[in-house]
Each structure stands twice: as structure tokens, then as C-alpha cells.
Amino acid sequence: MRIRVLGTAAGGGLPQWNCGCAECAAARRTGHARSQDCLAVSGDGRAWYLVNASPDLRTQLLAAPELAPVPGTRDTPLRGVLLTSGELDHTLGLLTLREAAGLTVHATAPVRRALHEAFPVGPLLAAYTRADWHTVTPGEPVELAGGLRAEPFALGGKRPRYAAGLPDHADWVTGYRFTEDGGCARAVYAPGLADWTPAVDRAVAGADLVLLDGTFATADELAKRTGGARRSPGMGHLAVRDSLPHLARRPGPRYLYTHLNNTNPLAGHSPPGTADLAAAGAAIAEDGTLHEL
Ligand code: MLT
Ligand code: MN
Ligand code: ZN
């Protein structure tokens, strides 16, 4: 299995275009920038799937050699997209893929509905390409090309803000556990982890690599920064400080925190406090890294 980490920032990226905070200023100065959360995964190194489609997708695809088109064609190794949520930072890039001859998108029922109603990327794409939409149901594995299998698990009912008018549903946010035919590699991707549930425990058991929610370092980080009242658990993001004890109790996998918000001091260049992470087998994910399992 191969995993190319295309982007590791939460919505807005690092630096964020309109933000002059210390972290964003440092990112501008040092060039240690982060593009928005997105992953590419392949079972056989030939057929590739995107997990989420970030607003930075065009640049991310151009920087990933394995996703380049076959010379002389408009065919690329990209076989489809799996979504972990309907959030804008995970779906705006779908519009970037409109030049594709065809596009397969896997999403849960509420996310699929949101992408046809509140944010109608489905109908928009239909004017440009043939898009095939498949409903993802937590607990039901999705068999993909190249021997890749994606096992979705539910991560909660946090709706995108633009979809406030749509009904409650337990499957607004999902994670995926990836396995491969005839191989033993196991990887987990969960950029939106509201809480450490038994489903998360089952997903990380026996995994080689776990990419997980690193949006905020602490639960009160955003409130402190913005003077607002929004705490990270209510936003669907368990803070790193609160997930670390779970990691420490489940040694084995390599844990990499991703979807880092620009308020998170761990998103910067040589951040403080990484000794605690290392002690739990964890580190901060970096844009563009390739993991061969
Ligand atoms: C999230 O991860 O919670 C969302 O992407 C936040 C947002 O940018 O609206
Ligand atoms: Mn996000
Ligand atoms: Zn900032």
C-alpha cells in the first residue's frame, strides 16, 4: 500500500490568506506552509484514490508524480474519490476534477445529499463530466481497484455549517481503514475525530499507520485565540492533548496528526511539545510525504 499525504492543514491552510497571526506570519517567513487536508492511497501503486478533495487539489496533484497523466493521454491513475465529510475543505476540490472523463465519488448518505442540495457540486459536475456517486455505509467495506479495500467507520453527526438545514444523521463524518488484497498493510485515516469511540479502537487495532485529527492542540485553543466560545469537541475535533493518552494506551501503529488548524502551535516549523507526541509513537504529518506500507 502506498499513501501520499497531499495536504495536512485544516480549512484555510497555513498561512491562511487573511490571517496575520504569529503562526501564519511564521509560515510566510519560513516557507513552512501547509495545504488543506487531502490524501492519496493505492493498493498496488497503479490505481490511486483521493480521500477528500481539498481546495488546493490542483497544486497537490501536480506535486504528486504517481498521479501524473499517462503520456499522450488525458488519463491519470486517479480512480475515484472517497469523502470523510462534506466540509468545504474536503469537497471544494471536486470542482477542480471537472475535466476528468469520468469521476467516481464515494460518500455517506447525508454527505451525498448535502453535495446535491445545500452545496450542489453533484449537479454542477454533471454539466462537465460523468460523475458516479456511491453511498458509503459505515461497517460496509468498499472494494476498490488495485486490490484496495476501504472500511468506513462512523465518526459522528457534525454537519457542515452550510448544511444547517439538513436533518441530523449519525454518518456526517467518517473515517476509513484501508487494507489490501494479498497484503497485510493497514492504514487508517480519520481527520475529523470528535471523540475516541469503540469504533476508533477497532479501526486502529493492528494498523501500521494512523493519520488522525490534529486540528487543535488543546480544546480551548480556538476560543482563546478568537475570543469566541467555540471549543474543539463541539466542533467535531478532539484536541491532540486529549487524544494522546488514547494513543499511548494503544502502541503499535505509527500515528501522524493531520488537518492542523493555523491556530495550532504544532502546525509550525519545529514546534514545541513534540516529545510528548514521540513518547506516544506520534508525530506531525507533513505535506507531500510518501508512506510505503
Ligand atoms: C472542520 O473541519 O470542522 C471544518 O472544515 C471547519 C470549516 O472550515 O468550516
Ligand atoms: Mn476541516
Ligand atoms: Zn493565522
PDB file of C-alpha atoms and ligand atoms in Angstrom:
ATOM      1  CA  MET A   1       0.000   0.000   0.000  1.00  0.00           C
ATOM      2  CA  ARG A   2       1.169   3.493  -0.760  1.00  0.00           C
ATOM      3  CA  ILE A   3      -0.064   6.679   0.805  1.00  0.00           C
ATOM      4  CA  ARG A   4       0.830  10.143  -0.418  1.00  0.00           C
ATOM      5  CA  VAL A   5      -0.081  12.826   2.101  1.00  0.00           C
ATOM      6  CA  LEU A   6      -1.204  15.648  -0.177  1.00  0.00           C
ATOM      7  CA  GLY A   7      -2.174  18.219   2.447  1.00  0.00           C
ATOM      8  CA  THR A   8      -2.126  18.462   6.242  1.00  0.00           C
ATOM      9  CA  ALA A   9      -3.865  21.741   7.168  1.00  0.00           C
ATOM     10  CA  ALA A  10      -7.410  22.324   8.331  1.00  0.00           C
ATOM     11  CA  GLY A  11      -9.702  24.664   6.391  1.00  0.00           C
ATOM     12  CA  GLY A  12      -7.899  27.857   5.426  1.00  0.00           C
ATOM     13  CA  GLY A  13      -4.462  26.253   5.181  1.00  0.00           C
ATOM     14  CA  LEU A  14      -1.265  27.621   6.687  1.00  0.00           C
ATOM     15  CA  PRO A  15      -0.814  30.503   6.186  1.00  0.00           C
ATOM     16  CA  GLN A  16      -4.455  31.458   5.813  1.00  0.00           C
ATOM     17  CA  TRP A  17      -4.892  34.214   3.210  1.00  0.00           C
ATOM     18  CA  ASN A  18      -6.435  36.761   5.593  1.00  0.00           C
ATOM     19  CA  CYS A  19      -4.551  35.904   8.785  1.00  0.00           C
ATOM     20  CA  GLY A  20      -1.592  37.755  10.212  1.00  0.00           C
ATOM     21  CA  CYS A  21      -1.278  35.738  13.438  1.00  0.00           C
ATOM     22  CA  ALA A  22       2.158  34.636  14.660  1.00  0.00           C
ATOM     23  CA  GLU A  23       1.801  31.137  13.129  1.00  0.00           C
ATOM     24  CA  CYS A  24       0.665  32.416   9.740  1.00  0.00           C
ATOM     25  CA  ALA A  25       3.371  35.094   9.746  1.00  0.00           C
ATOM     26  CA  ALA A  26       5.995  32.441  10.569  1.00  0.00           C
ATOM     27  CA  ALA A  27       4.721  30.236   7.745  1.00  0.00           C
ATOM     28  CA  ARG A  28       5.051  33.154   5.308  1.00  0.00           C
ATOM     29  CA  ARG A  29       8.562  33.901   6.579  1.00  0.00           C
ATOM     30  CA  THR A  30       9.941  30.342   6.673  1.00  0.00           C
ATOM     31  CA  GLY A  31       8.027  28.900   3.743  1.00  0.00           C
ATOM     32  CA  HIS A  32       6.881  26.046   6.017  1.00  0.00           C
ATOM     33  CA  ALA A  33       3.345  26.143   4.649  1.00  0.00           C
ATOM     34  CA  ARG A  34       0.583  23.537   4.754  1.00  0.00           C
ATOM     35  CA  SER A  35      -2.077  22.926   2.139  1.00  0.00           C
ATOM     36  CA  GLN A  36      -5.524  21.688   3.095  1.00  0.00           C
ATOM     37  CA  ASP A  37      -6.195  18.150   4.266  1.00  0.00           C
ATOM     38  CA  CYS A  38      -6.134  15.560   1.476  1.00  0.00           C
ATOM     39  CA  LEU A  39      -4.671  12.093   0.937  1.00  0.00           C
ATOM     40  CA  ALA A  40      -3.969   9.754  -1.984  1.00  0.00           C
ATOM     41  CA  VAL A  41      -3.914   5.991  -1.403  1.00  0.00           C
ATOM     42  CA  SER A  42      -3.156   2.994  -3.605  1.00  0.00           C
ATOM     43  CA  GLY A  43      -3.145  -0.757  -3.019  1.00  0.00           C
ATOM     44  CA  ASP A  44      -0.951  -1.664  -5.982  1.00  0.00           C
ATOM     45  CA  GLY A  45       0.843   1.618  -6.769  1.00  0.00           C
ATOM     46  CA  ARG A  46      -1.080   1.908 -10.051  1.00  0.00           C
ATOM     47  CA  ALA A  47      -4.722   2.652  -9.202  1.00  0.00           C
ATOM     48  CA  TRP A  48      -4.989   5.640  -6.863  1.00  0.00           C
ATOM     49  CA  TYR A  49      -7.840   7.094  -4.814  1.00  0.00           C
ATOM     50  CA  LEU A  50      -8.146  10.503  -3.284  1.00  0.00           C
ATOM     51  CA  VAL A  51      -9.510  10.727   0.208  1.00  0.00           C
ATOM     52  CA  ASN A  52     -11.177  14.139   0.274  1.00  0.00           C
ATOM     53  CA  ALA A  53     -10.799  16.786  -2.396  1.00  0.00           C
ATOM     54  CA  SER A  54      -9.230  19.908  -0.969  1.00  0.00           C
ATOM     55  CA  PRO A  55      -9.454  23.425  -2.402  1.00  0.00           C
ATOM     56  CA  ASP A  56      -5.676  23.068  -3.031  1.00  0.00           C
ATOM     57  CA  LEU A  57      -6.146  19.955  -5.129  1.00  0.00           C
ATOM     58  CA  ARG A  58      -4.697  21.190  -8.414  1.00  0.00           C
ATOM     59  CA  THR A  59      -1.341  22.077  -6.846  1.00  0.00           C
ATOM     60  CA  GLN A  60      -1.377  18.908  -4.755  1.00  0.00           C
ATOM     61  CA  LEU A  61      -1.954  16.694  -7.813  1.00  0.00           C
ATOM     62  CA  LEU A  62       0.784  18.448  -9.787  1.00  0.00           C
ATOM     63  CA  ALA A  63       3.214  17.757  -6.927  1.00  0.00           C
ATOM     64  CA  ALA A  64       2.440  14.015  -6.795  1.00  0.00           C
ATOM     65  CA  PRO A  65       4.390  12.187  -9.537  1.00  0.00           C
ATOM     66  CA  GLU A  66       2.338   8.983  -9.225  1.00  0.00           C
ATOM     67  CA  LEU A  67      -0.835  10.900 -10.133  1.00  0.00           C
ATOM     68  CA  ALA A  68       0.534  12.338 -13.381  1.00  0.00           C
ATOM     69  CA  PRO A  69      -1.344  11.524 -16.606  1.00  0.00           C
ATOM     70  CA  VAL A  70      -0.258   8.708 -18.880  1.00  0.00           C
ATOM     71  CA  PRO A  71       1.895  10.437 -21.564  1.00  0.00           C
ATOM     72  CA  GLY A  72      -0.096  11.434 -24.632  1.00  0.00           C
ATOM     73  CA  THR A  73      -3.460  10.886 -22.904  1.00  0.00           C
ATOM     74  CA  ARG A  74      -5.847  12.615 -20.541  1.00  0.00           C
ATOM     75  CA  ASP A  75      -5.990   9.519 -18.390  1.00  0.00           C
ATOM     76  CA  THR A  76      -4.466   9.566 -14.920  1.00  0.00           C
ATOM     77  CA  PRO A  77      -4.067   6.835 -12.266  1.00  0.00           C
ATOM     78  CA  LEU A  78      -6.867   8.507 -10.276  1.00  0.00           C
ATOM     79  CA  ARG A  79      -9.757   6.058  -9.986  1.00  0.00           C
ATOM     80  CA  GLY A  80     -12.053   7.874  -7.600  1.00  0.00           C
ATOM     81  CA  VAL A  81     -12.599   9.971  -4.507  1.00  0.00           C
ATOM     82  CA  LEU A  82     -13.706   8.907  -1.025  1.00  0.00           C
ATOM     83  CA  LEU A  83     -15.021  11.606   1.281  1.00  0.00           C
ATOM     84  CA  THR A  84     -14.711  11.687   5.069  1.00  0.00           C
ATOM     85  CA  SER A  85     -17.125  14.619   5.355  1.00  0.00           C
ATOM     86  CA  GLY A  86     -18.994  17.195   3.309  1.00  0.00           C
ATOM     87  CA  GLU A  87     -16.991  20.111   4.745  1.00  0.00           C
ATOM     88  CA  LEU A  88     -15.864  22.691   2.187  1.00  0.00           C
ATOM     89  CA  ASP A  89     -12.176  21.996   2.883  1.00  0.00           C
ATOM     90  CA  HIS A  90     -12.865  18.355   1.891  1.00  0.00           C
ATOM     91  CA  THR A  91     -15.118  18.923  -1.103  1.00  0.00           C
ATOM     92  CA  LEU A  92     -14.324  22.170  -2.950  1.00  0.00           C
ATOM     93  CA  GLY A  93     -11.650  20.287  -4.920  1.00  0.00           C
ATOM     94  CA  LEU A  94     -14.329  18.116  -6.543  1.00  0.00           C
ATOM     95  CA  LEU A  95     -14.946  21.048  -8.881  1.00  0.00           C
ATOM     96  CA  THR A  96     -11.247  21.030  -9.792  1.00  0.00           C
ATOM     97  CA  LEU A  97     -11.734  17.477 -11.097  1.00  0.00           C
ATOM     98  CA  ARG A  98     -14.390  18.514 -13.635  1.00  0.00           C
ATOM     99  CA  GLU A  99     -12.021  17.968 -16.583  1.00  0.00           C
ATOM    100  CA  ALA A 100     -11.931  14.213 -15.843  1.00  0.00           C
ATOM    101  CA  ALA A 101     -13.550  11.931 -18.418  1.00  0.00           C
ATOM    102  CA  GLY A 102     -15.429  10.353 -15.525  1.00  0.00           C
ATOM    103  CA  LEU A 103     -15.387  10.625 -11.774  1.00  0.00           C
ATOM    104  CA  THR A 104     -16.414   8.178  -9.062  1.00  0.00           C
ATOM    105  CA  VAL A 105     -17.284   9.681  -5.682  1.00  0.00           C
ATOM    106  CA  HIS A 106     -17.922   7.675  -2.510  1.00  0.00           C
ATOM    107  CA  ALA A 107     -19.751   9.500   0.297  1.00  0.00           C
ATOM    108  CA  THR A 108     -22.200   8.707   3.093  1.00  0.00           C
ATOM    109  CA  ALA A 109     -25.910   9.346   2.527  1.00  0.00           C
ATOM    110  CA  PRO A 110     -26.052  12.721   4.345  1.00  0.00           C
ATOM    111  CA  VAL A 111     -22.867  13.958   2.664  1.00  0.00           C
ATOM    112  CA  ARG A 112     -24.147  12.830  -0.732  1.00  0.00           C
ATOM    113  CA  ARG A 113     -27.391  14.697  -0.090  1.00  0.00           C
ATOM    114  CA  ALA A 114     -25.553  17.845   1.043  1.00  0.00           C
ATOM    115  CA  LEU A 115     -23.483  17.748  -2.141  1.00  0.00           C
ATOM    116  CA  HIS A 116     -26.636  17.640  -4.247  1.00  0.00           C
ATOM    117  CA  GLU A 117     -28.682  20.214  -2.307  1.00  0.00           C
ATOM    118  CA  ALA A 118     -27.052  22.708   0.069  1.00  0.00           C
ATOM    119  CA  PHE A 119     -23.749  22.709  -1.876  1.00  0.00           C
ATOM    120  CA  PRO A 120     -24.848  21.291  -5.255  1.00  0.00           C
ATOM    121  CA  VAL A 121     -21.478  20.138  -6.533  1.00  0.00           C
ATOM    122  CA  GLY A 122     -23.154  16.965  -7.878  1.00  0.00           C
ATOM    123  CA  PRO A 123     -25.467  18.768 -10.331  1.00  0.00           C
ATOM    124  CA  LEU A 124     -22.675  21.234 -11.193  1.00  0.00           C
ATOM    125  CA  LEU A 125     -20.231  18.438 -12.021  1.00  0.00           C
ATOM    126  CA  ALA A 126     -22.838  16.652 -14.109  1.00  0.00           C
ATOM    127  CA  ALA A 127     -22.599  19.500 -16.642  1.00  0.00           C
ATOM    128  CA  TYR A 128     -18.868  18.823 -17.096  1.00  0.00           C
ATOM    129  CA  THR A 129     -18.222  15.118 -16.594  1.00  0.00           C
ATOM    130  CA  ARG A 130     -19.902  11.795 -15.912  1.00  0.00           C
ATOM    131  CA  ALA A 131     -19.918  11.502 -12.143  1.00  0.00           C
ATOM    132  CA  ASP A 132     -20.902   8.219 -10.484  1.00  0.00           C
ATOM    133  CA  TRP A 133     -21.929   8.634  -6.862  1.00  0.00           C
ATOM    134  CA  HIS A 134     -21.787   5.696  -4.437  1.00  0.00           C
ATOM    135  CA  THR A 135     -23.250   5.654  -0.953  1.00  0.00           C
ATOM    136  CA  VAL A 136     -20.819   4.753   1.803  1.00  0.00           C
ATOM    137  CA  THR A 137     -22.287   2.993   4.846  1.00  0.00           C
ATOM    138  CA  PRO A 138     -20.166   2.638   7.981  1.00  0.00           C
ATOM    139  CA  GLY A 139     -19.362  -1.023   8.549  1.00  0.00           C
ATOM    140  CA  GLU A 140     -19.758  -1.937   4.861  1.00  0.00           C
ATOM    141  CA  PRO A 141     -16.371  -2.277   3.091  1.00  0.00           C
ATOM    142  CA  VAL A 142     -15.903  -0.651  -0.307  1.00  0.00           C
ATOM    143  CA  GLU A 143     -13.908  -2.755  -2.797  1.00  0.00           C
ATOM    144  CA  LEU A 144     -11.717  -0.519  -4.960  1.00  0.00           C
ATOM    145  CA  ALA A 145      -9.397  -1.003  -7.950  1.00  0.00           C
ATOM    146  CA  GLY A 146      -5.861  -2.281  -7.388  1.00  0.00           C
ATOM    147  CA  GLY A 147      -6.916  -4.592  -4.544  1.00  0.00           C
ATOM    148  CA  LEU A 148      -7.634  -1.741  -2.163  1.00  0.00           C
ATOM    149  CA  ARG A 149     -10.450  -2.084   0.376  1.00  0.00           C
ATOM    150  CA  ALA A 150     -11.834   0.861   2.351  1.00  0.00           C
ATOM    151  CA  GLU A 151     -13.699   0.033   5.561  1.00  0.00           C
ATOM    152  CA  PRO A 152     -15.673   3.112   6.619  1.00  0.00           C
ATOM    153  CA  PHE A 153     -16.386   3.744  10.294  1.00  0.00           C
ATOM    154  CA  ALA A 154     -18.712   6.367  11.751  1.00  0.00           C
ATOM    155  CA  LEU A 155     -17.156   9.386  13.434  1.00  0.00           C
ATOM    156  CA  GLY A 156     -20.199  11.417  14.230  1.00  0.00           C
ATOM    157  CA  GLY A 157     -23.006  13.739  13.331  1.00  0.00           C
ATOM    158  CA  LYS A 158     -21.209  17.056  12.898  1.00  0.00           C
ATOM    159  CA  ARG A 159     -22.751  18.793   9.893  1.00  0.00           C
ATOM    160  CA  PRO A 160     -21.012  21.386   7.733  1.00  0.00           C
ATOM    161  CA  ARG A 161     -22.203  24.894   8.598  1.00  0.00           C
ATOM    162  CA  TYR A 162     -23.648  25.374   5.102  1.00  0.00           C
ATOM    163  CA  ALA A 163     -25.820  22.265   5.642  1.00  0.00           C
ATOM    164  CA  ALA A 164     -27.500  23.507   8.828  1.00  0.00           C
ATOM    165  CA  GLY A 165     -30.905  22.999   7.201  1.00  0.00           C
ATOM    166  CA  LEU A 166     -30.385  19.284   6.561  1.00  0.00           C
ATOM    167  CA  PRO A 167     -31.501  16.584   9.019  1.00  0.00           C
ATOM    168  CA  ASP A 168     -29.445  15.064  11.817  1.00  0.00           C
ATOM    169  CA  HIS A 169     -27.614  11.915  10.813  1.00  0.00           C
ATOM    170  CA  ALA A 170     -25.019   9.757  12.543  1.00  0.00           C
ATOM    171  CA  ASP A 171     -22.859   9.476   9.402  1.00  0.00           C
ATOM    172  CA  TRP A 172     -21.923  13.060   8.575  1.00  0.00           C
ATOM    173  CA  VAL A 173     -18.302  12.266   9.402  1.00  0.00           C
ATOM    174  CA  THR A 174     -16.486   9.001   8.709  1.00  0.00           C
ATOM    175  CA  GLY A 175     -13.017   7.550   8.857  1.00  0.00           C
ATOM    176  CA  TYR A 176     -11.593   4.805   6.663  1.00  0.00           C
ATOM    177  CA  ARG A 177      -9.464   1.810   7.431  1.00  0.00           C
ATOM    178  CA  PHE A 178      -7.613   0.709   4.294  1.00  0.00           C
ATOM    179  CA  THR A 179      -6.473  -2.851   3.654  1.00  0.00           C
ATOM    180  CA  GLU A 180      -5.127  -4.516   0.532  1.00  0.00           C
ATOM    181  CA  ASP A 181      -5.758  -7.802  -1.235  1.00  0.00           C
ATOM    182  CA  GLY A 182      -2.959 -10.303  -0.671  1.00  0.00           C
ATOM    183  CA  GLY A 183      -1.008  -7.939   1.584  1.00  0.00           C
ATOM    184  CA  CYS A 184      -1.031  -7.184   5.262  1.00  0.00           C
ATOM    185  CA  ALA A 185      -0.712  -3.372   5.254  1.00  0.00           C
ATOM    186  CA  ARG A 186      -3.337  -1.481   7.215  1.00  0.00           C
ATOM    187  CA  ALA A 187      -3.792   2.261   7.355  1.00  0.00           C
ATOM    188  CA  VAL A 188      -6.401   4.460   8.996  1.00  0.00           C
ATOM    189  CA  TYR A 189      -7.455   7.968   8.032  1.00  0.00           C
ATOM    190  CA  ALA A 190      -9.593   9.978  10.444  1.00  0.00           C
ATOM    191  CA  PRO A 191      -9.114  13.750  10.031  1.00  0.00           C
ATOM    192  CA  GLY A 192     -12.331  14.560  11.904  1.00  0.00           C
ATOM    193  CA  LEU A 193     -12.368  12.755  15.233  1.00  0.00           C
ATOM    194  CA  ALA A 194     -14.904  14.210  17.670  1.00  0.00           C
ATOM    195  CA  ASP A 195     -14.368  11.577  20.311  1.00  0.00           C
ATOM    196  CA  TRP A 196     -12.382   8.388  20.923  1.00  0.00           C
ATOM    197  CA  THR A 197     -15.086   5.736  20.471  1.00  0.00           C
ATOM    198  CA  PRO A 198     -15.020   1.910  20.364  1.00  0.00           C
ATOM    199  CA  ALA A 199     -15.227   2.192  16.543  1.00  0.00           C
ATOM    200  CA  VAL A 200     -11.943   4.131  16.601  1.00  0.00           C
ATOM    201  CA  ASP A 201     -10.400   1.473  18.832  1.00  0.00           C
ATOM    202  CA  ARG A 202     -11.414  -1.254  16.384  1.00  0.00           C
ATOM    203  CA  ALA A 203     -10.094   0.736  13.424  1.00  0.00           C
ATOM    204  CA  VAL A 204      -6.626   1.392  14.856  1.00  0.00           C
ATOM    205  CA  ALA A 205      -6.138  -2.162  16.200  1.00  0.00           C
ATOM    206  CA  GLY A 206      -3.351  -3.775  14.161  1.00  0.00           C
ATOM    207  CA  ALA A 207      -2.856  -0.710  11.927  1.00  0.00           C
ATOM    208  CA  ASP A 208       0.602   0.210  10.620  1.00  0.00           C
ATOM    209  CA  LEU A 209      -0.201   3.866  10.061  1.00  0.00           C
ATOM    210  CA  VAL A 210      -2.933   6.040  11.568  1.00  0.00           C
ATOM    211  CA  LEU A 211      -3.479   9.570  10.263  1.00  0.00           C
ATOM    212  CA  LEU A 212      -5.702  11.321  12.751  1.00  0.00           C
ATOM    213  CA  ASP A 213      -7.287  14.605  13.719  1.00  0.00           C
ATOM    214  CA  GLY A 214      -4.697  17.163  14.816  1.00  0.00           C
ATOM    215  CA  THR A 215      -6.852  20.247  14.243  1.00  0.00           C
ATOM    216  CA  PHE A 216      -6.268  21.747  17.675  1.00  0.00           C
ATOM    217  CA  ALA A 217      -3.528  21.160  20.239  1.00  0.00           C
ATOM    218  CA  THR A 218      -5.878  21.954  23.124  1.00  0.00           C
ATOM    219  CA  ALA A 219      -9.652  22.139  23.485  1.00  0.00           C
ATOM    220  CA  ASP A 220      -9.697  25.855  24.303  1.00  0.00           C
ATOM    221  CA  GLU A 221      -7.195  26.897  21.621  1.00  0.00           C
ATOM    222  CA  LEU A 222      -9.671  28.489  19.211  1.00  0.00           C
ATOM    223  CA  ALA A 223     -11.690  30.206  21.956  1.00  0.00           C
ATOM    224  CA  LYS A 224      -8.502  31.705  23.414  1.00  0.00           C
ATOM    225  CA  ARG A 225      -7.365  32.905  20.021  1.00  0.00           C
ATOM    226  CA  THR A 226     -10.594  34.327  18.688  1.00  0.00           C
ATOM    227  CA  GLY A 227     -12.231  35.378  21.932  1.00  0.00           C
ATOM    228  CA  GLY A 228     -15.215  33.240  20.883  1.00  0.00           C
ATOM    229  CA  ALA A 229     -16.822  30.412  22.789  1.00  0.00           C
ATOM    230  CA  ARG A 230     -16.208  27.569  20.314  1.00  0.00           C
ATOM    231  CA  ARG A 231     -14.374  24.685  21.979  1.00  0.00           C
ATOM    232  CA  SER A 232     -12.859  21.947  19.880  1.00  0.00           C
ATOM    233  CA  PRO A 233     -15.053  18.959  20.922  1.00  0.00           C
ATOM    234  CA  GLY A 234     -18.217  20.847  19.873  1.00  0.00           C
ATOM    235  CA  MET A 235     -16.545  21.497  16.531  1.00  0.00           C
ATOM    236  CA  GLY A 236     -16.026  17.776  15.934  1.00  0.00           C
ATOM    237  CA  HIS A 237     -12.314  17.783  16.730  1.00  0.00           C
ATOM    238  CA  LEU A 238     -10.787  16.040  19.726  1.00  0.00           C
ATOM    239  CA  ALA A 239      -7.707  18.055  20.696  1.00  0.00           C
ATOM    240  CA  VAL A 240      -4.256  16.468  20.426  1.00  0.00           C
ATOM    241  CA  ARG A 241      -3.765  16.773  24.186  1.00  0.00           C
ATOM    242  CA  ASP A 242      -6.949  14.714  24.673  1.00  0.00           C
ATOM    243  CA  SER A 243      -6.271  12.022  22.071  1.00  0.00           C
ATOM    244  CA  LEU A 244      -2.623  11.462  23.075  1.00  0.00           C
ATOM    245  CA  PRO A 245      -3.497   9.372  26.165  1.00  0.00           C
ATOM    246  CA  HIS A 246      -5.539   7.064  23.906  1.00  0.00           C
ATOM    247  CA  LEU A 247      -2.571   6.665  21.565  1.00  0.00           C
ATOM    248  CA  ALA A 248      -0.227   5.939  24.439  1.00  0.00           C
ATOM    249  CA  ARG A 249      -2.561   3.146  25.540  1.00  0.00           C
ATOM    250  CA  ARG A 250      -2.628   1.647  22.030  1.00  0.00           C
ATOM    251  CA  PRO A 251       1.012   1.296  20.962  1.00  0.00           C
ATOM    252  CA  GLY A 252       1.962  -0.293  17.667  1.00  0.00           C
ATOM    253  CA  PRO A 253       0.788   1.960  14.848  1.00  0.00           C
ATOM    254  CA  ARG A 254       2.716   4.976  13.655  1.00  0.00           C
ATOM    255  CA  TYR A 255       0.391   7.871  14.495  1.00  0.00           C
ATOM    256  CA  LEU A 256       0.516  11.058  12.431  1.00  0.00           C
ATOM    257  CA  TYR A 257      -1.576  14.095  13.278  1.00  0.00           C
ATOM    258  CA  THR A 258      -3.083  15.866  10.281  1.00  0.00           C
ATOM    259  CA  HIS A 259      -5.759  18.508   9.468  1.00  0.00           C
ATOM    260  CA  LEU A 260      -3.823  21.016  11.600  1.00  0.00           C
ATOM    261  CA  ASN A 261      -5.508  24.364  12.092  1.00  0.00           C
ATOM    262  CA  ASN A 262      -3.451  27.525  11.642  1.00  0.00           C
ATOM    263  CA  THR A 263      -4.065  28.333  15.326  1.00  0.00           C
ATOM    264  CA  ASN A 264      -2.306  25.103  16.350  1.00  0.00           C
ATOM    265  CA  PRO A 265       1.284  25.692  17.502  1.00  0.00           C
ATOM    266  CA  LEU A 266       2.066  22.097  16.440  1.00  0.00           C
ATOM    267  CA  ALA A 267       1.496  23.119  12.801  1.00  0.00           C
ATOM    268  CA  GLY A 268       4.598  25.293  12.713  1.00  0.00           C
ATOM    269  CA  HIS A 269       8.217  24.620  11.904  1.00  0.00           C
ATOM    270  CA  SER A 270       9.981  22.680  14.775  1.00  0.00           C
ATOM    271  CA  PRO A 271       7.040  23.064  17.154  1.00  0.00           C
ATOM    272  CA  PRO A 272       7.327  22.798  20.929  1.00  0.00           C
ATOM    273  CA  GLY A 273       5.862  19.833  22.801  1.00  0.00           C
ATOM    274  CA  THR A 274       6.622  17.091  20.311  1.00  0.00           C
ATOM    275  CA  ALA A 275       8.450  14.986  22.928  1.00  0.00           C
ATOM    276  CA  ASP A 276       5.037  14.029  24.368  1.00  0.00           C
ATOM    277  CA  LEU A 277       3.953  13.008  20.883  1.00  0.00           C
ATOM    278  CA  ALA A 278       7.084  10.958  20.251  1.00  0.00           C
ATOM    279  CA  ALA A 279       6.586   9.138  23.563  1.00  0.00           C
ATOM    280  CA  ALA A 280       3.166   8.021  22.288  1.00  0.00           C
ATOM    281  CA  GLY A 281       4.513   6.912  18.877  1.00  0.00           C
ATOM    282  CA  ALA A 282       3.127  10.017  17.239  1.00  0.00           C
ATOM    283  CA  ALA A 283       4.394  12.870  15.069  1.00  0.00           C
ATOM    284  CA  ILE A 284       3.007  15.657  12.926  1.00  0.00           C
ATOM    285  CA  ALA A 285       2.193  14.766   9.315  1.00  0.00           C
ATOM    286  CA  GLU A 286       3.908  16.820   6.627  1.00  0.00           C
ATOM    287  CA  ASP A 287       2.655  17.759   3.162  1.00  0.00           C
ATOM    288  CA  GLY A 288       3.926  15.652   0.300  1.00  0.00           C
ATOM    289  CA  THR A 289       5.275  12.698   2.280  1.00  0.00           C
ATOM    290  CA  LEU A 290       5.017   9.200   0.819  1.00  0.00           C
ATOM    291  CA  HIS A 291       4.392   6.211   3.090  1.00  0.00           C
ATOM    292  CA  GLU A 292       5.003   2.697   1.778  1.00  0.00           C
ATOM    293  CA  LEU A 293       3.437   0.040   3.979  1.00  0.00           C
TER     294      LEU A 293
HETATM  295  C1  MLT B   1     -13.953  21.384  10.114  1.00  0.00           C
HETATM  296  O1  MLT B   1     -13.011  20.640   9.895  1.00  0.00           O
HETATM  297  O2  MLT B   1     -14.532  21.365  11.218  1.00  0.00           O
HETATM  298  C2  MLT B   1     -14.443  22.326   9.062  1.00  0.00           C
HETATM  299  O3  MLT B   1     -13.727  22.145   7.885  1.00  0.00           O
HETATM  300  C3  MLT B   1     -14.422  23.722   9.567  1.00  0.00           C
HETATM  301  C4  MLT B   1     -14.672  24.729   8.492  1.00  0.00           C
HETATM  302  O4  MLT B   1     -13.704  25.177   7.846  1.00  0.00           O
HETATM  303  O5  MLT B   1     -15.821  25.093   8.252  1.00  0.00           O
HETATM  304 MN    MN B   2     -11.955  20.768   8.102  1.00  0.00          MN
HETATM  305 ZN    ZN B   3      -3.127  32.598  11.351  1.00  0.00          ZN
END
